Amino acid sequence: MWLLRPFVADFSMFFAISGRIEAEGVTAMDWLRSVNPSLILFGLCAFLFLLAVGGGFALYQEAWYFQIPFGVINGFMVFLGFTVLHDACHFSFSRRRWMNELIMILAWPMFVFSPFLFRRIHLEHHAKTNQGDSDPDHFTASPKLWKRLMKSFFLIFYYHVFAFQHFKHPRWRRHLILSAFGPIFLIYLALITAFAKPLILTWLIPNVIGIGILSYVNTAWPHHPARETSRYRNTRNTFVPWWIQALMFNQNMHLVHHLRPSLPWYRYPEFYKAHQLEIARNSGQGLFYTQRKEYYELQPLWLRHYKEIVAKLLIGEWR
């Protein structure tokens, strides 16, 4: 029963403040507009992931190419869902630690490999950015574009080598085994069951491709040439057209993330505007693929306005 206590406490809080919300004149729509954007994003990605995998299994007897649309959806959800997983890794999905841990667990099937091992490795990257072999993401560094692309698709496998070499504690050894067990188990099921096509074409291969693309756009691309170790120059912000920034959910603002790792993705533009001069004074770097020199606000002004209205009542628990 102790596992249910956090949920019970949350629902108790909800009913306790519902009267206050009504007293303040905040409607149900106002309350809905105040919900954590990461929660909405995760719900959407999880739903479409389950829909894609379920569709693949439903058509397991059909020709292999029937799996392709479901595989594309799954790979796309891995790409989009990473933003939520990434925030949970930095405990910025929610102020409540257990909420971040819950998101990590729920995201595990989507990403196959252990999110908890990824968190440990990712925090190591933040602590030792561009410091050679001490930085796990330095594996993707290369002066040649084709090598950076190729290495990006092998980065998830190198993570396991890095963990084996650097993490000796039994806890992380267990996570290493669990992480490696995920794809091996899917391959094993594909060999002994009739569901080989959905397991491989809808689930496993799109997962690896999605993670490979993520590894390039979030690691090799912003950190190249991966020689600087200054906190203002060890990575770069990337200025791209609005639709690319929307697809990346502000992950193109990589320097902002390194300067404030605990900041949730939807606050990156706000942070950049507030610290733009400071970043410039410290020779912060940027890549420009558009003439626009400012980032787009992915949260419209009306949403920010309503969040301010209900901040003291509800949203403070999520930020």
Tab-separated table of C-alpha atoms in Angstrom:
chain	number	residue	atom	x	y	z
A	1	MET	CA	0.000	0.000	0.000
A	2	TRP	CA	2.910	2.364	0.576
A	3	LEU	CA	3.430	2.497	-3.195
A	4	LEU	CA	-0.006	4.126	-3.549
A	5	ARG	CA	0.616	6.877	-1.007
A	6	PRO	CA	2.156	9.397	-3.456
A	7	PHE	CA	-0.798	8.937	-5.818
A	8	VAL	CA	-3.317	9.275	-2.979
A	9	ALA	CA	-1.544	12.411	-1.776
A	10	ASP	CA	-1.713	13.923	-5.252
A	11	PHE	CA	-5.429	13.236	-5.621
A	12	SER	CA	-6.062	14.599	-2.124
A	13	MET	CA	-4.215	17.758	-3.090
A	14	PHE	CA	-6.305	18.017	-6.269
A	15	PHE	CA	-9.622	17.834	-4.445
A	16	ALA	CA	-8.371	20.185	-1.743
A	17	ILE	CA	-7.492	22.931	-4.206
A	18	SER	CA	-10.449	22.411	-6.555
A	19	GLY	CA	-12.598	24.664	-4.385
A	20	ARG	CA	-9.875	27.306	-4.343
A	21	ILE	CA	-9.615	27.164	-8.132
A	22	GLU	CA	-13.365	27.737	-8.428
A	23	ALA	CA	-13.174	30.584	-5.923
A	24	GLU	CA	-10.459	32.267	-7.988
A	25	GLY	CA	-12.665	32.084	-11.077
A	26	VAL	CA	-10.348	29.701	-12.942
A	27	THR	CA	-12.326	27.429	-15.253
A	28	ALA	CA	-11.652	23.788	-16.064
A	29	MET	CA	-10.157	24.899	-19.391
A	30	ASP	CA	-7.834	27.253	-17.538
A	31	TRP	CA	-6.725	24.351	-15.370
A	32	LEU	CA	-6.158	22.161	-18.425
A	33	ARG	CA	-4.007	24.846	-20.006
A	34	SER	CA	-1.770	24.809	-16.934
A	35	VAL	CA	-0.823	21.147	-17.230
A	36	ASN	CA	2.856	20.328	-17.613
A	37	PRO	CA	3.665	20.279	-21.387
A	38	SER	CA	5.975	17.304	-20.817
A	39	LEU	CA	3.066	15.295	-19.446
A	40	ILE	CA	1.019	15.972	-22.584
A	41	LEU	CA	3.980	15.107	-24.808
A	42	PHE	CA	4.665	11.861	-22.991
A	43	GLY	CA	1.009	10.835	-23.124
A	44	LEU	CA	0.912	11.434	-26.874
A	45	CYS	CA	4.151	9.543	-27.535
A	46	ALA	CA	3.160	6.610	-25.316
A	47	PHE	CA	-0.261	6.333	-26.980
A	48	LEU	CA	1.158	6.368	-30.518
A	49	PHE	CA	3.924	3.943	-29.527
A	50	LEU	CA	1.367	1.463	-28.187
A	51	LEU	CA	-0.796	2.018	-31.259
A	52	ALA	CA	2.129	1.346	-33.604
A	53	VAL	CA	3.346	-1.758	-31.789
A	54	GLY	CA	-0.213	-3.034	-31.420
A	55	GLY	CA	-0.853	-2.486	-35.116
A	56	GLY	CA	2.312	-4.349	-35.999
A	57	PHE	CA	1.342	-7.330	-33.881
A	58	ALA	CA	-2.202	-7.294	-35.277
A	59	LEU	CA	-0.807	-7.638	-38.813
A	60	TYR	CA	1.962	-10.095	-37.968
A	61	GLN	CA	0.706	-12.587	-40.565
A	62	GLU	CA	0.769	-10.063	-43.402
A	63	ALA	CA	3.732	-9.311	-45.662
A	64	TRP	CA	6.729	-7.640	-44.049
A	65	TYR	CA	6.092	-4.275	-45.714
A	66	PHE	CA	2.851	-3.876	-43.753
A	67	GLN	CA	5.103	-3.270	-40.744
A	68	ILE	CA	6.885	-0.285	-42.287
A	69	PRO	CA	4.282	2.426	-41.449
A	70	PHE	CA	4.133	1.223	-37.844
A	71	GLY	CA	7.921	1.175	-37.670
A	72	VAL	CA	8.103	4.754	-38.939
A	73	ILE	CA	5.616	5.874	-36.278
A	74	ASN	CA	7.560	4.049	-33.570
A	75	GLY	CA	10.883	5.560	-34.631
A	76	PHE	CA	9.317	9.013	-34.695
A	77	MET	CA	7.904	8.515	-31.199
A	78	VAL	CA	11.343	7.511	-29.938
A	79	PHE	CA	12.712	10.756	-31.369
A	80	LEU	CA	9.960	12.912	-29.842
A	81	GLY	CA	9.673	11.000	-26.573
A	82	PHE	CA	13.365	11.437	-25.841
A	83	THR	CA	12.683	15.018	-24.752
A	84	VAL	CA	10.514	13.771	-21.875
A	85	LEU	CA	12.957	11.012	-20.935
A	86	HIS	CA	15.797	13.524	-21.028
A	87	ASP	CA	13.975	15.865	-18.647
A	88	ALA	CA	13.257	12.950	-16.308
A	89	CYS	CA	16.976	12.097	-16.356
A	90	HIS	CA	17.688	15.592	-15.029
A	91	PHE	CA	14.753	15.471	-12.580
A	92	SER	CA	13.150	18.396	-14.418
A	93	PHE	CA	10.009	16.588	-15.571
A	94	SER	CA	8.653	17.225	-12.086
A	95	ARG	CA	9.873	18.577	-8.774
A	96	ARG	CA	8.754	15.293	-7.275
A	97	ARG	CA	11.497	12.729	-7.630
A	98	TRP	CA	9.106	9.789	-7.806
A	99	MET	CA	7.378	11.324	-10.842
A	100	ASN	CA	10.672	11.431	-12.724
A	101	GLU	CA	11.394	7.830	-11.759
A	102	LEU	CA	7.920	6.756	-12.877
A	103	ILE	CA	8.378	8.366	-16.292
A	104	MET	CA	11.712	6.552	-16.654
A	105	ILE	CA	10.027	3.218	-15.960
A	106	LEU	CA	7.078	3.887	-18.272
A	107	ALA	CA	9.412	4.984	-21.083
A	108	TRP	CA	11.563	1.844	-20.834
A	109	PRO	CA	9.595	-0.282	-23.370
A	110	MET	CA	9.707	2.551	-25.902
A	111	PHE	CA	13.486	2.885	-25.660
A	112	VAL	CA	14.270	-0.834	-25.062
A	113	PHE	CA	17.620	0.019	-23.441
A	114	SER	CA	17.673	0.947	-19.740
A	115	PRO	CA	16.800	4.637	-19.168
A	116	PHE	CA	18.469	4.448	-15.755
A	117	LEU	CA	21.782	3.395	-17.276
A	118	PHE	CA	21.376	6.189	-19.814
A	119	ARG	CA	20.837	8.693	-16.990
A	120	ARG	CA	24.067	7.627	-15.292
A	121	ILE	CA	26.004	7.889	-18.551
A	122	HIS	CA	24.391	11.175	-19.538
A	123	LEU	CA	25.249	12.812	-16.222
A	124	GLU	CA	28.815	11.604	-16.734
A	125	HIS	CA	28.776	13.424	-20.069
A	126	HIS	CA	27.693	16.645	-18.366
A	127	ALA	CA	30.411	16.314	-15.743
A	128	LYS	CA	33.213	15.649	-18.264
A	129	THR	CA	32.080	17.242	-21.518
A	130	ASN	CA	34.658	16.896	-24.312
A	131	GLN	CA	37.268	15.447	-21.933
A	132	GLY	CA	38.332	12.650	-24.245
A	133	ASP	CA	37.526	9.096	-23.230
A	134	SER	CA	36.169	10.315	-19.894
A	135	ASP	CA	33.181	11.731	-21.786
A	136	PRO	CA	30.998	8.881	-23.112
A	137	ASP	CA	29.593	11.097	-25.889
A	138	HIS	CA	33.083	11.904	-27.156
A	139	PHE	CA	32.830	8.581	-28.997
A	140	THR	CA	30.996	10.404	-31.813
A	141	ALA	CA	33.735	13.016	-32.299
A	142	SER	CA	35.443	13.038	-35.686
A	143	PRO	CA	36.588	15.676	-38.204
A	144	LYS	CA	34.656	13.854	-40.941
A	145	LEU	CA	30.887	14.122	-41.222
A	146	TRP	CA	30.336	10.552	-42.410
A	147	LYS	CA	32.232	9.210	-39.403
A	148	ARG	CA	30.192	11.312	-36.993
A	149	LEU	CA	27.009	10.010	-38.594
A	150	MET	CA	28.169	6.402	-38.475
A	151	LYS	CA	29.398	6.633	-34.889
A	152	SER	CA	26.113	8.181	-33.806
A	153	PHE	CA	24.268	4.991	-34.745
A	154	PHE	CA	26.715	2.938	-32.683
A	155	LEU	CA	26.731	5.273	-29.677
A	156	ILE	CA	24.001	3.388	-27.779
A	157	PHE	CA	26.077	0.205	-28.032
A	158	TYR	CA	29.255	2.022	-27.002
A	159	TYR	CA	27.430	3.235	-23.893
A	160	HIS	CA	27.390	-0.352	-22.678
A	161	VAL	CA	31.129	-0.684	-23.281
A	162	PHE	CA	31.705	2.587	-21.417
A	163	ALA	CA	29.516	1.451	-18.518
A	164	PHE	CA	31.367	-1.862	-18.294
A	165	GLN	CA	34.723	-0.052	-18.187
A	166	HIS	CA	33.789	2.723	-15.744
A	167	PHE	CA	30.882	1.620	-13.542
A	168	LYS	CA	32.035	-1.115	-11.176
A	169	HIS	CA	29.315	-0.860	-8.537
A	170	PRO	CA	26.964	-3.895	-8.478
A	171	ARG	CA	23.950	-1.616	-8.933
A	172	TRP	CA	25.207	-0.358	-12.266
A	173	ARG	CA	26.343	-3.812	-13.279
A	174	ARG	CA	22.733	-4.923	-12.863
A	175	HIS	CA	21.482	-2.010	-14.945
A	176	LEU	CA	24.069	-2.830	-17.592
A	177	ILE	CA	22.813	-6.415	-17.779
A	178	LEU	CA	19.171	-5.289	-17.896
A	179	SER	CA	19.915	-2.776	-20.631
A	180	ALA	CA	21.745	-5.305	-22.798
A	181	PHE	CA	19.028	-7.867	-22.097
A	182	GLY	CA	16.301	-5.696	-23.694
A	183	PRO	CA	17.241	-6.001	-27.386
A	184	ILE	CA	18.562	-9.539	-26.908
A	185	PHE	CA	15.211	-10.587	-25.457
A	186	LEU	CA	13.322	-9.071	-28.404
A	187	ILE	CA	15.570	-10.939	-30.845
A	188	TYR	CA	15.072	-14.162	-28.881
A	189	LEU	CA	11.285	-13.740	-29.009
A	190	ALA	CA	11.523	-13.082	-32.739
A	191	LEU	CA	13.337	-16.391	-33.204
A	192	ILE	CA	10.962	-18.582	-31.192
A	193	THR	CA	7.571	-16.991	-31.934
A	194	ALA	CA	5.523	-16.068	-34.981
A	195	PHE	CA	5.918	-12.358	-34.198
A	196	ALA	CA	9.344	-11.843	-35.757
A	197	LYS	CA	8.159	-9.142	-38.163
A	198	PRO	CA	6.566	-6.791	-35.611
A	199	LEU	CA	9.286	-7.427	-33.030
A	200	ILE	CA	12.100	-6.592	-35.439
A	201	LEU	CA	10.561	-4.273	-38.048
A	202	THR	CA	8.124	-2.338	-35.857
A	203	TRP	CA	9.891	-2.335	-32.508
A	204	LEU	CA	13.638	-3.012	-32.496
A	205	ILE	CA	14.996	-1.590	-35.766
A	206	PRO	CA	12.995	1.684	-35.591
A	207	ASN	CA	14.164	2.054	-31.998
A	208	VAL	CA	17.830	1.767	-32.964
A	209	ILE	CA	17.365	4.133	-35.919
A	210	GLY	CA	15.522	6.692	-33.784
A	211	ILE	CA	18.212	6.574	-31.103
A	212	GLY	CA	20.903	6.891	-33.784
A	213	ILE	CA	19.311	10.045	-35.186
A	214	LEU	CA	18.971	11.415	-31.656
A	215	SER	CA	22.636	10.678	-31.015
A	216	TYR	CA	23.634	12.734	-34.014
A	217	VAL	CA	21.387	15.776	-33.535
A	218	ASN	CA	21.895	15.938	-29.748
A	219	THR	CA	25.525	14.856	-29.500
A	220	ALA	CA	27.703	14.860	-32.612
A	221	TRP	CA	26.088	17.918	-34.219
A	222	PRO	CA	26.151	20.457	-31.349
A	223	HIS	CA	29.454	19.310	-29.801
A	224	HIS	CA	31.555	19.185	-32.984
A	225	PRO	CA	34.555	19.567	-33.068
A	226	ALA	CA	34.427	18.451	-29.409
A	227	ARG	CA	37.657	20.145	-28.332
A	228	GLU	CA	36.462	22.964	-26.042
A	229	THR	CA	35.916	22.269	-22.343
A	230	SER	CA	34.761	25.747	-21.248
A	231	ARG	CA	31.148	25.625	-20.042
A	232	TYR	CA	30.233	28.376	-22.540
A	233	ARG	CA	32.046	26.791	-25.483
A	234	ASN	CA	31.854	23.019	-24.987
A	235	THR	CA	28.715	22.905	-27.132
A	236	ARG	CA	26.613	25.214	-29.312
A	237	ASN	CA	23.109	26.499	-29.805
A	238	THR	CA	21.700	25.816	-33.247
A	239	PHE	CA	19.398	28.316	-34.938
A	240	VAL	CA	17.034	26.477	-37.274
A	241	PRO	CA	13.653	27.132	-38.944
A	242	TRP	CA	10.689	27.061	-36.568
A	243	TRP	CA	9.385	23.666	-37.722
A	244	ILE	CA	12.727	21.980	-37.009
A	245	GLN	CA	12.865	23.560	-33.554
A	246	ALA	CA	9.296	22.348	-32.964
A	247	LEU	CA	10.209	18.781	-33.976
A	248	MET	CA	13.257	18.914	-31.701
A	249	PHE	CA	11.305	20.473	-28.803
A	250	ASN	CA	14.062	23.044	-28.234
A	251	GLN	CA	16.833	20.425	-28.103
A	252	ASN	CA	18.637	22.561	-30.689
A	253	MET	CA	19.373	24.929	-27.775
A	254	HIS	CA	22.059	22.595	-26.497
A	255	LEU	CA	24.262	25.250	-24.944
A	256	VAL	CA	21.308	26.442	-22.877
A	257	HIS	CA	20.809	22.885	-21.657
A	258	HIS	CA	24.459	22.542	-20.630
A	259	LEU	CA	24.395	25.872	-18.821
A	260	ARG	CA	21.247	24.908	-16.892
A	261	PRO	CA	20.716	21.108	-17.075
A	262	SER	CA	17.803	21.168	-14.625
A	263	LEU	CA	15.758	23.487	-16.842
A	264	PRO	CA	12.779	21.814	-18.605
A	265	TRP	CA	12.782	21.975	-22.393
A	266	TYR	CA	9.916	24.457	-22.669
A	267	ARG	CA	11.878	27.121	-20.738
A	268	TYR	CA	14.991	27.111	-22.915
A	269	PRO	CA	13.983	30.145	-25.058
A	270	GLU	CA	13.107	32.163	-21.961
A	271	PHE	CA	16.490	31.352	-20.389
A	272	TYR	CA	18.324	32.232	-23.593
A	273	LYS	CA	16.654	35.641	-23.817
A	274	ALA	CA	17.524	36.392	-20.197
A	275	HIS	CA	21.175	35.320	-20.561
A	276	GLN	CA	21.889	36.165	-24.192
A	277	LEU	CA	24.373	38.936	-23.379
A	278	GLU	CA	26.130	36.787	-20.789
A	279	ILE	CA	26.519	33.983	-23.343
A	280	ALA	CA	27.879	36.441	-25.917
A	281	ARG	CA	30.370	37.939	-23.423
A	282	ASN	CA	31.727	34.463	-22.745
A	283	SER	CA	32.057	33.687	-26.466
A	284	GLY	CA	29.200	31.212	-26.571
A	285	GLN	CA	28.947	29.584	-29.974
A	286	GLY	CA	26.040	29.148	-32.360
A	287	LEU	CA	25.253	27.437	-35.642
A	288	PHE	CA	22.941	29.358	-37.968
A	289	TYR	CA	20.710	27.631	-40.505
A	290	THR	CA	18.262	30.534	-40.687
A	291	GLN	CA	18.478	34.326	-40.828
A	292	ARG	CA	16.523	34.572	-37.584
A	293	LYS	CA	18.792	35.275	-34.598
A	294	GLU	CA	16.176	34.517	-31.933
A	295	TYR	CA	14.550	31.273	-30.847
A	296	TYR	CA	10.874	30.564	-31.247
A	297	GLU	CA	8.655	30.331	-28.188
A	298	LEU	CA	7.025	26.910	-28.331
A	299	GLN	CA	4.685	27.971	-25.544
A	300	PRO	CA	2.247	30.643	-26.782
A	301	LEU	CA	1.782	33.742	-24.662
A	302	TRP	CA	-1.774	32.829	-23.667
A	303	LEU	CA	-0.524	29.572	-22.152
A	304	ARG	CA	2.145	31.368	-20.160
A	305	HIS	CA	-0.480	33.867	-18.973
A	306	TYR	CA	-2.823	31.175	-17.696
A	307	LYS	CA	0.050	29.355	-16.035
A	308	GLU	CA	0.791	32.469	-14.021
A	309	ILE	CA	-2.843	32.603	-12.894
A	310	VAL	CA	-2.859	29.080	-11.477
A	311	ALA	CA	0.806	28.783	-10.491
A	312	LYS	CA	0.175	29.114	-6.762
A	313	LEU	CA	-2.717	26.672	-6.901
A	314	LEU	CA	-1.424	23.776	-8.948
A	315	ILE	CA	1.351	24.138	-11.465
A	316	GLY	CA	4.002	24.775	-8.819
A	317	GLU	CA	3.912	21.071	-8.012
A	318	TRP	CA	4.953	20.211	-11.565
A	319	ARG	CA	7.630	22.767	-12.369
